[in-house]
PDB file of C-alpha atoms in Angstrom:
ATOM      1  CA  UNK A   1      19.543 -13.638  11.778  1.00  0.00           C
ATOM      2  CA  UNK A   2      17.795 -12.268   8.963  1.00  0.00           C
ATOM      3  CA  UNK A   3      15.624 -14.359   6.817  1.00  0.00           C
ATOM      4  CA  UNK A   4      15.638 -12.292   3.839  1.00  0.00           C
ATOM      5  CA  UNK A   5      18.289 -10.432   1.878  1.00  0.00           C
ATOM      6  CA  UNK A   6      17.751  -8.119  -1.379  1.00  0.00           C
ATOM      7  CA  UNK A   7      19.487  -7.254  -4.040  1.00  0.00           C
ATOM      8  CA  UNK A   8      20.498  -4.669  -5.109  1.00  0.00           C
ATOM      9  CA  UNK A   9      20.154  -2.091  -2.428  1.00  0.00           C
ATOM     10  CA  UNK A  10      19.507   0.239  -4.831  1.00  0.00           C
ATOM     11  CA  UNK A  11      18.552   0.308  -8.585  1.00  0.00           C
ATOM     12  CA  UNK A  12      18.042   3.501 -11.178  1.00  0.00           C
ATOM     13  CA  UNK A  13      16.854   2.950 -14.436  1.00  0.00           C
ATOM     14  CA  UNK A  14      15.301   4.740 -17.565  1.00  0.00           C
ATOM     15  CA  UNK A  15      11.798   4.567 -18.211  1.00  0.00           C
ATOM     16  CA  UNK A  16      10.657   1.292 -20.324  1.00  0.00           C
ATOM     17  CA  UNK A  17      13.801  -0.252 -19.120  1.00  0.00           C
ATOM     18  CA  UNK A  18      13.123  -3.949 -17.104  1.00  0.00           C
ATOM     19  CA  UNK A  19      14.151  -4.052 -13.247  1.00  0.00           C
ATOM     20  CA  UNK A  20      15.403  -6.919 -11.473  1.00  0.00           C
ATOM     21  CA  UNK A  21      15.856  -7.347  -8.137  1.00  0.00           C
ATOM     22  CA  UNK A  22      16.904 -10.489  -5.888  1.00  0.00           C
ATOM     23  CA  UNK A  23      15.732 -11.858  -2.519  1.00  0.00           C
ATOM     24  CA  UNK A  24      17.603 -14.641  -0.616  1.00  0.00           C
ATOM     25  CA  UNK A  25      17.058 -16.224   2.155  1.00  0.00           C
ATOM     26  CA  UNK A  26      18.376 -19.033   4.747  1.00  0.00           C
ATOM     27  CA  UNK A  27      15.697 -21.539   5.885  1.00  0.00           C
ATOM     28  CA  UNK A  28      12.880 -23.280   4.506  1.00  0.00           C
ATOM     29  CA  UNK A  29       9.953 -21.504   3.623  1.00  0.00           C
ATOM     30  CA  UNK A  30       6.342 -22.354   2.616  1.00  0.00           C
ATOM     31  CA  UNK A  31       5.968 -19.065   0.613  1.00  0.00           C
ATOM     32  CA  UNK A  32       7.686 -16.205  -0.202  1.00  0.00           C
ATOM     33  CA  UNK A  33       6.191 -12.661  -0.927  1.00  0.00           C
ATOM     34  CA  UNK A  34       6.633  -9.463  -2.572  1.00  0.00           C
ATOM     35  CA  UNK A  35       5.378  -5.698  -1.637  1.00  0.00           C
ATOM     36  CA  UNK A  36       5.958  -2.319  -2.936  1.00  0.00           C
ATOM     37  CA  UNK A  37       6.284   0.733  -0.127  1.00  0.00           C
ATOM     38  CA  UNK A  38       5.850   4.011  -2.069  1.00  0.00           C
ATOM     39  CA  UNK A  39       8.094   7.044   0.360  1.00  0.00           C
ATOM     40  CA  UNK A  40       5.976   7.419   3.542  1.00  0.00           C
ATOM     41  CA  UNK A  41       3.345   5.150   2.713  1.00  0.00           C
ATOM     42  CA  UNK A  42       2.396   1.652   4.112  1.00  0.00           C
ATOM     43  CA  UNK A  43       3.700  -1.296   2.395  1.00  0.00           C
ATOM     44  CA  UNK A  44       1.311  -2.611  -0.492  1.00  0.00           C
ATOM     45  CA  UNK A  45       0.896  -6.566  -1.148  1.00  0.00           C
ATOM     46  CA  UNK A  46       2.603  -7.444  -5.080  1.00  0.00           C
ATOM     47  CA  UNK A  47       2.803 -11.092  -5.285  1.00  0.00           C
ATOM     48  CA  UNK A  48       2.862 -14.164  -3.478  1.00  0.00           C
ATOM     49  CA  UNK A  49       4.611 -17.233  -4.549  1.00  0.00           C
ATOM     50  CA  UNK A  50       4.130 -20.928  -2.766  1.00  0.00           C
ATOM     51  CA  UNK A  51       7.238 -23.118  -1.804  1.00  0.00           C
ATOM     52  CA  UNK A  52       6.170 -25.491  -4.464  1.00  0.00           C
ATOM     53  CA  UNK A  53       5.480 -23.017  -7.557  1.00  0.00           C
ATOM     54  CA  UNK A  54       8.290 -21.958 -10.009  1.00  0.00           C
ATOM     55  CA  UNK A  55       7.095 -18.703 -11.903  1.00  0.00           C
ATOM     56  CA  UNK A  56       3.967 -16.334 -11.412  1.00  0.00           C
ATOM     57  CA  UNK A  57       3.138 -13.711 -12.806  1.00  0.00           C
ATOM     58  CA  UNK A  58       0.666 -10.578 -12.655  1.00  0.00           C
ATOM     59  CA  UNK A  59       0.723  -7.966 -15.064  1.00  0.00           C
ATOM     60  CA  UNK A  60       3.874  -6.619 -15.148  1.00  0.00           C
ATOM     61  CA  UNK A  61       5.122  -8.498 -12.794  1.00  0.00           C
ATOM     62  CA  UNK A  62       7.140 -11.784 -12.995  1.00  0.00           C
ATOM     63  CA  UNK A  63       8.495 -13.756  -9.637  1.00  0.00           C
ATOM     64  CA  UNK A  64      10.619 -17.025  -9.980  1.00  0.00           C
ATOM     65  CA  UNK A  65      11.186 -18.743  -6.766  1.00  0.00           C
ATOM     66  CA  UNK A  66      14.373 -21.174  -6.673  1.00  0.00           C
ATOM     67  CA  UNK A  67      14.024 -23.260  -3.442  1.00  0.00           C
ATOM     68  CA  UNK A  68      17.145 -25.266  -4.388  1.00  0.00           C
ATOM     69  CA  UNK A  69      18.991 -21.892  -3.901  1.00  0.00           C
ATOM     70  CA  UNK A  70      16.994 -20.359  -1.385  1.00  0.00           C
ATOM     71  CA  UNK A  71      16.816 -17.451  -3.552  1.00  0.00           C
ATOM     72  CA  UNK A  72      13.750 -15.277  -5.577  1.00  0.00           C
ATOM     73  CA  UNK A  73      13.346 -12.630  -8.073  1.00  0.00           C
ATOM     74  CA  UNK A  74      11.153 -10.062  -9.097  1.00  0.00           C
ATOM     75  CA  UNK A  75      10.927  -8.776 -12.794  1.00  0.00           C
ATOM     76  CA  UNK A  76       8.904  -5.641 -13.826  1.00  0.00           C
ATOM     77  CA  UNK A  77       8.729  -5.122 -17.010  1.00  0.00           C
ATOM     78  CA  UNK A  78       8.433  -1.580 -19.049  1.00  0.00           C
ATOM     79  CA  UNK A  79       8.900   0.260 -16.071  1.00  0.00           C
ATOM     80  CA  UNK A  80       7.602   3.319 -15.305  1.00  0.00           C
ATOM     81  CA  UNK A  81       8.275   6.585 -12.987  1.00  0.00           C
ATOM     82  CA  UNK A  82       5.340   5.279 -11.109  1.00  0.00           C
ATOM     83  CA  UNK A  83       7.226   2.291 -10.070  1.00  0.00           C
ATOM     84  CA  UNK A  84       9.864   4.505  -8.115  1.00  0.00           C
ATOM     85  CA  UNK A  85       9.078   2.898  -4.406  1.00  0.00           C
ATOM     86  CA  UNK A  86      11.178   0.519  -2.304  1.00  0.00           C
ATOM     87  CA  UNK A  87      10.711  -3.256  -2.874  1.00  0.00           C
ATOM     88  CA  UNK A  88      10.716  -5.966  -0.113  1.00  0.00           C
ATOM     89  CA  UNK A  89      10.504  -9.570  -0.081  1.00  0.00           C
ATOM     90  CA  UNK A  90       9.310 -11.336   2.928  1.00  0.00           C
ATOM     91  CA  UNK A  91       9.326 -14.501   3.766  1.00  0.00           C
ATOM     92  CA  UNK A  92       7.553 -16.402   6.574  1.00  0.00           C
ATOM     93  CA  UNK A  93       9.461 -19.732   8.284  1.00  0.00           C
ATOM     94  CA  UNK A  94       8.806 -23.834   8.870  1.00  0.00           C
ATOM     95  CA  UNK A  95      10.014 -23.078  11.870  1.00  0.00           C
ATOM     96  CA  UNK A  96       8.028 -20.739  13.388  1.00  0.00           C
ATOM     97  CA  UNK A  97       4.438 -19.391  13.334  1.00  0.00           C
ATOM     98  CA  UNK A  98       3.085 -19.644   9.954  1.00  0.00           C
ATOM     99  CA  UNK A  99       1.938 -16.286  10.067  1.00  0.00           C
ATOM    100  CA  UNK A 100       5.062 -14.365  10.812  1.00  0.00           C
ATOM    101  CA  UNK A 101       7.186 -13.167   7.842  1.00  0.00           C
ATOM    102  CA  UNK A 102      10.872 -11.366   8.162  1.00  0.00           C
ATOM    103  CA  UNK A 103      10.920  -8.727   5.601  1.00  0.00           C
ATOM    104  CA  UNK A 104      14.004  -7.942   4.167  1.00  0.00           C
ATOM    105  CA  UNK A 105      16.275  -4.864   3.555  1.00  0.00           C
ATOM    106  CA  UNK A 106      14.456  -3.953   0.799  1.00  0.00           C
ATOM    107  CA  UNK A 107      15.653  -2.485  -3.254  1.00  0.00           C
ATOM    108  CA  UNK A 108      15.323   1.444  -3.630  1.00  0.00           C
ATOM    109  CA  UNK A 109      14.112   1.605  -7.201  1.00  0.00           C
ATOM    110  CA  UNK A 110      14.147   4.626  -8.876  1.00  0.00           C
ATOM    111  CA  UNK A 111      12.530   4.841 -12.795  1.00  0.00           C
ATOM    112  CA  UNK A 112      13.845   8.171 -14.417  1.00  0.00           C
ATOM    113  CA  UNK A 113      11.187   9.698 -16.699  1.00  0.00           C
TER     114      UNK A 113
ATOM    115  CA  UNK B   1     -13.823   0.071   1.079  1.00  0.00           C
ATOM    116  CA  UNK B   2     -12.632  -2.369   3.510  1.00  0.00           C
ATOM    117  CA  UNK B   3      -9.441  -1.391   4.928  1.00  0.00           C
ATOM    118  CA  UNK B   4      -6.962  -1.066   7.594  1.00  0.00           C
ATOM    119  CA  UNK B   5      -7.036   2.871   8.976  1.00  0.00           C
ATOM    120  CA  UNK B   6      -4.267   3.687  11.554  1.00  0.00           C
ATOM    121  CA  UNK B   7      -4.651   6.974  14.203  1.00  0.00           C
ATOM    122  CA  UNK B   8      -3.168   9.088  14.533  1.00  0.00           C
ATOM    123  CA  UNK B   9      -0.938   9.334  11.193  1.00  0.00           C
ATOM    124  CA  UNK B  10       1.521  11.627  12.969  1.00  0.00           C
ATOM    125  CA  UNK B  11       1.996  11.688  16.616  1.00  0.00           C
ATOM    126  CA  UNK B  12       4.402  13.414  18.414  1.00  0.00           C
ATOM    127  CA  UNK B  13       5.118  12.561  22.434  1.00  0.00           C
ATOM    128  CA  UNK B  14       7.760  13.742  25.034  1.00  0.00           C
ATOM    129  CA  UNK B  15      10.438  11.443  26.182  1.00  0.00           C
ATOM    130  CA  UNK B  16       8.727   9.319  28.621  1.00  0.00           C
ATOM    131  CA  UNK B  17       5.312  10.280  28.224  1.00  0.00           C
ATOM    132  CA  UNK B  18       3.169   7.410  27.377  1.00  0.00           C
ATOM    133  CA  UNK B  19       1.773   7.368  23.801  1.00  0.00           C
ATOM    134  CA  UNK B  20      -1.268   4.851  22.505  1.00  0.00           C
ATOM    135  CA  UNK B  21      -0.957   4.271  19.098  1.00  0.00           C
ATOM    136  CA  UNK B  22      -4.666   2.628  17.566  1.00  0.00           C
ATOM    137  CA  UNK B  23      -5.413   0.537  14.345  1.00  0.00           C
ATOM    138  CA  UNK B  24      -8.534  -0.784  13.180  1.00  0.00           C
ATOM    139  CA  UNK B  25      -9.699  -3.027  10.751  1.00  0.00           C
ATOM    140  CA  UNK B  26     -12.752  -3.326   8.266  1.00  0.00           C
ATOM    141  CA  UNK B  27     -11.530  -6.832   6.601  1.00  0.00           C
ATOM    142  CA  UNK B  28     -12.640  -9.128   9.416  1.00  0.00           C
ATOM    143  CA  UNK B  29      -9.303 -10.718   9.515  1.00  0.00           C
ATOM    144  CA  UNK B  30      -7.897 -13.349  12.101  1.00  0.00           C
ATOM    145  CA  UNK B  31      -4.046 -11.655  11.712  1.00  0.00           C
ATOM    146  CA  UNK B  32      -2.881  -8.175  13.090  1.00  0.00           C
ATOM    147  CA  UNK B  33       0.559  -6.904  13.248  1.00  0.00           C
ATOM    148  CA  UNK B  34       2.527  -4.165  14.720  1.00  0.00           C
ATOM    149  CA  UNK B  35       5.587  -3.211  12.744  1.00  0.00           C
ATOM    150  CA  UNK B  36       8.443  -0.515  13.723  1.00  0.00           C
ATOM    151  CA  UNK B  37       9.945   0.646  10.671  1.00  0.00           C
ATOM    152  CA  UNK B  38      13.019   3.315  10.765  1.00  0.00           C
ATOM    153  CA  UNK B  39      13.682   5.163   7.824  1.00  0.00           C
ATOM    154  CA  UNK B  40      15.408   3.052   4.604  1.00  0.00           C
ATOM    155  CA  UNK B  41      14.962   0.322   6.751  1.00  0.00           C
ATOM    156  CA  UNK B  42      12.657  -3.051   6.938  1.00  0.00           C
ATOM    157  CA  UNK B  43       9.533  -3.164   8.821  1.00  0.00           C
ATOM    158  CA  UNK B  44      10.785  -4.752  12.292  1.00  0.00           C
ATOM    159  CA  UNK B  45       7.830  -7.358  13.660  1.00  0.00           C
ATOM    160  CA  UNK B  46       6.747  -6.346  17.368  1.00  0.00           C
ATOM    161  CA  UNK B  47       3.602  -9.061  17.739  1.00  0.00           C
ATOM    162  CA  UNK B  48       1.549 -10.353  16.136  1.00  0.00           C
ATOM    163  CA  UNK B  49      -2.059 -11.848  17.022  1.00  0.00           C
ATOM    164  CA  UNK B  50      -3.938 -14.534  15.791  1.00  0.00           C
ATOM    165  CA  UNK B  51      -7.182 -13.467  16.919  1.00  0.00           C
ATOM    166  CA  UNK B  52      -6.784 -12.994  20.640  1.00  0.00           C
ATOM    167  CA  UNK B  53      -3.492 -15.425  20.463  1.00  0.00           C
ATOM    168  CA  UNK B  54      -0.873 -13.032  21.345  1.00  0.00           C
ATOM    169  CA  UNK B  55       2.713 -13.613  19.854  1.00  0.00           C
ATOM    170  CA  UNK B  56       5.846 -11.195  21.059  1.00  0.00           C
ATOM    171  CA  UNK B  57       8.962 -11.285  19.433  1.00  0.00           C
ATOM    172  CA  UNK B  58      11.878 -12.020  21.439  1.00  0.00           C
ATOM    173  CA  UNK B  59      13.861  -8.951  20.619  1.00  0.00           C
ATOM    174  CA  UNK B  60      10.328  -6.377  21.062  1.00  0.00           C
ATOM    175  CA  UNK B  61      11.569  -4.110  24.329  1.00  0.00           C
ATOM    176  CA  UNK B  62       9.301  -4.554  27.443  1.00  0.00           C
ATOM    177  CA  UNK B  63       8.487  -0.835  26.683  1.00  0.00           C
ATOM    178  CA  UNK B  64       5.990  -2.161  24.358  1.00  0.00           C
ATOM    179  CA  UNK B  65       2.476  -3.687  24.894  1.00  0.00           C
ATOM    180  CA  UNK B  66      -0.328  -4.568  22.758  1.00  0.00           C
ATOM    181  CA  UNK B  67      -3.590  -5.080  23.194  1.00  0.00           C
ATOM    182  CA  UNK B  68      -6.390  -6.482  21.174  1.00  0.00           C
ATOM    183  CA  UNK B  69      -9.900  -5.851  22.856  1.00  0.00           C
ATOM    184  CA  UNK B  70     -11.769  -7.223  19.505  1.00  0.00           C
ATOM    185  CA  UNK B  71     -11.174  -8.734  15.842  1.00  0.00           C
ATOM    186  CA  UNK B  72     -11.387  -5.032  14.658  1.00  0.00           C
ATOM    187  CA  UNK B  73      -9.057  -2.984  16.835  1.00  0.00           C
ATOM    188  CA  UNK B  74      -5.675  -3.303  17.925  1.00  0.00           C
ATOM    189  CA  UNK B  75      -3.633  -0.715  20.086  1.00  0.00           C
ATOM    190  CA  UNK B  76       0.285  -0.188  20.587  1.00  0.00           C
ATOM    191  CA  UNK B  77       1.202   1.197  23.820  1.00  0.00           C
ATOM    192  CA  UNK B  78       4.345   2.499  24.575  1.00  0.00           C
ATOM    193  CA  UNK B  79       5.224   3.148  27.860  1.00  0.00           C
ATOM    194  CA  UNK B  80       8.201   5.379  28.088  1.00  0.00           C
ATOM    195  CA  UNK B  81       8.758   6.359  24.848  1.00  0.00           C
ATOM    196  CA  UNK B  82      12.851   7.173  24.008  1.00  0.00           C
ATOM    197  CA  UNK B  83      14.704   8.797  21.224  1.00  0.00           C
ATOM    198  CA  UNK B  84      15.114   5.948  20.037  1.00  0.00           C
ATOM    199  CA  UNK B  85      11.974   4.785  19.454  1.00  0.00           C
ATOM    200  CA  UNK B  86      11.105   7.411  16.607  1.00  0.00           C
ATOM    201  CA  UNK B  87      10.298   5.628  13.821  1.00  0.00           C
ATOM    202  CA  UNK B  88       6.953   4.840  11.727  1.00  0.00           C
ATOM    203  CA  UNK B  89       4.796   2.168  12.981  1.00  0.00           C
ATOM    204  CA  UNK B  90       2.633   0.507  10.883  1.00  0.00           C
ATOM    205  CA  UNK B  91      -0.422  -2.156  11.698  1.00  0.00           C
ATOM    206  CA  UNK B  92      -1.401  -4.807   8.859  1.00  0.00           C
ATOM    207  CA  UNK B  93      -3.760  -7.771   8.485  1.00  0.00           C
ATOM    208  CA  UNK B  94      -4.397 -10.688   6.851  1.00  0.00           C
ATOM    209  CA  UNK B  95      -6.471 -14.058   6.639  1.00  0.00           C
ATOM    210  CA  UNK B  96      -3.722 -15.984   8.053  1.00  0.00           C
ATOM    211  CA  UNK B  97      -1.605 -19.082   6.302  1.00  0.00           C
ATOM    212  CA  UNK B  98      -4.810 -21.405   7.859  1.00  0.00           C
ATOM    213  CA  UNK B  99      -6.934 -19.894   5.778  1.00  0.00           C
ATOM    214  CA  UNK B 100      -4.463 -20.373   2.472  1.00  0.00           C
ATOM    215  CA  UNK B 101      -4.412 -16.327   2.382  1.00  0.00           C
ATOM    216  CA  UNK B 102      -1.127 -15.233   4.162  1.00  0.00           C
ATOM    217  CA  UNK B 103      -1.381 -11.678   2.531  1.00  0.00           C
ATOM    218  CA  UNK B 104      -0.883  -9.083   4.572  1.00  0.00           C
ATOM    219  CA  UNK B 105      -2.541  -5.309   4.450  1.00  0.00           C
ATOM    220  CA  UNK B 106      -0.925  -2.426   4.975  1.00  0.00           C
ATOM    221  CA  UNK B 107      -2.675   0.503   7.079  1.00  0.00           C
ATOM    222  CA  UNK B 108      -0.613   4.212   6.002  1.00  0.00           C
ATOM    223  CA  UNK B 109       1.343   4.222   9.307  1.00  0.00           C
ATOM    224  CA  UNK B 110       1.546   6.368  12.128  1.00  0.00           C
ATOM    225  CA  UNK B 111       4.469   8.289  12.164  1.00  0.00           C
ATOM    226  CA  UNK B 112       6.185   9.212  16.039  1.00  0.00           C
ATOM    227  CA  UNK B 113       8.344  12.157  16.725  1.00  0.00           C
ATOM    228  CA  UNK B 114      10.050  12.190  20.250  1.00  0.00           C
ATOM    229  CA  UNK B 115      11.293  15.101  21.459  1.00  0.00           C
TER     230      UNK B 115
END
């Protein structure tokens, strides 16, 4: 089964508007991550966020992890048309190898100029 | 600039005809990964090494093989390729969650057409 889910699917929003977008997921994890895959490209690393932190950010960027809820979410801020990609979370898994993450379905967002 | 380069970026085989798909690294990481990712979907894990430790996922078809001759290169064989396996494949890296940096980097993908 699938260890992370996002939310929404899809996403379109004005330029300078904020866009949230939701990850859950079903078993413990000892971090969670986010990346950014631009059409045709490879995927590009955003943010990481351990089990035990609450809140990072970077930039424009702001991830809250809720382990109580098995649930994150991703916040950019004064978006712009540059930030028209596809967003995944991926997380990895206590209960297999540390290294291997499931990445999930992914958000289409789209930032109209 | 260290990075992770992937050849070729497009590749386009036969059905059946084996196809060798190479990624290399200039980051001098432990990790490598092979992903198969279909379009508007989620990269799908096919292995994964830590150095020469060699981890398959359960659900990756026999079809596929990997092989890891050194820390820099990795390779993705497939030996009958079908219709079905069309899709982009992408190779990534990282330090590993033993070394506290679980990050992984992306190489652009190579992207395989079968006809």
């Amino acid at each position: 089964s699938q260890q992370g889910e996002e939310d929404p699917q899809a996403l379109s929003i004005q330029e300078g508007e904020n866009a949230t977008m939701n990850c859950s997921y079903k078993t413990s994890i000892n971090n969670l991550q986010w990346y950014r895959q631009n059409s045709g490209r490879g995927l590009v690393h955003l943010i990481l966020i351990r089990s035990n932190e609450r809140e990072k950010h970077s930039g424009r960027l702001r991830v809250t992890l809720d382990t109580s809820k098995k649930s994150s979410s991703l916040l950019i801020t004064a978006s712009r048309a540059a930030d028209t990609a596809s967003y995944f979370c991926a997380t990895d898994s206590m209960k297999t190898s540390y290294d291997k993450v499931i990445f999930g379905p992914g958000t289409s967002l789209s930032v109209i100029p | 600039d260290a990075m992770v380069i992937q050849n070729p970026r497009y590749q386009v085989t036969q059905f059946g005809k084996p196809v060798t798909l190479s990624c290399s690294q200039t980051l001098n990481h432990n990790v490598m990964y092979w992903y198969q990712q279909k379009s508007s979907q989620a990269p799908k894990l096919l292995f994964h090494y830590y150095d020469k430790d060699f981890n398959n996922e359960a659900d990756t078809p026999d079809n596929f093989q990997s092989r890891r001759p050194n820390t820099s290169f990795c390779f993705l064989d497939i030996r009958s390729p079908g219709l079905g396996d069309a899709a982009m494949y992408l190779c990534a890296t990282s330090r590993g969650w033993v070394a506290g940096e679980p990050e992984q980097f992306f190489g652009p993908g190579t992207r395989l057409t079968v006809l």
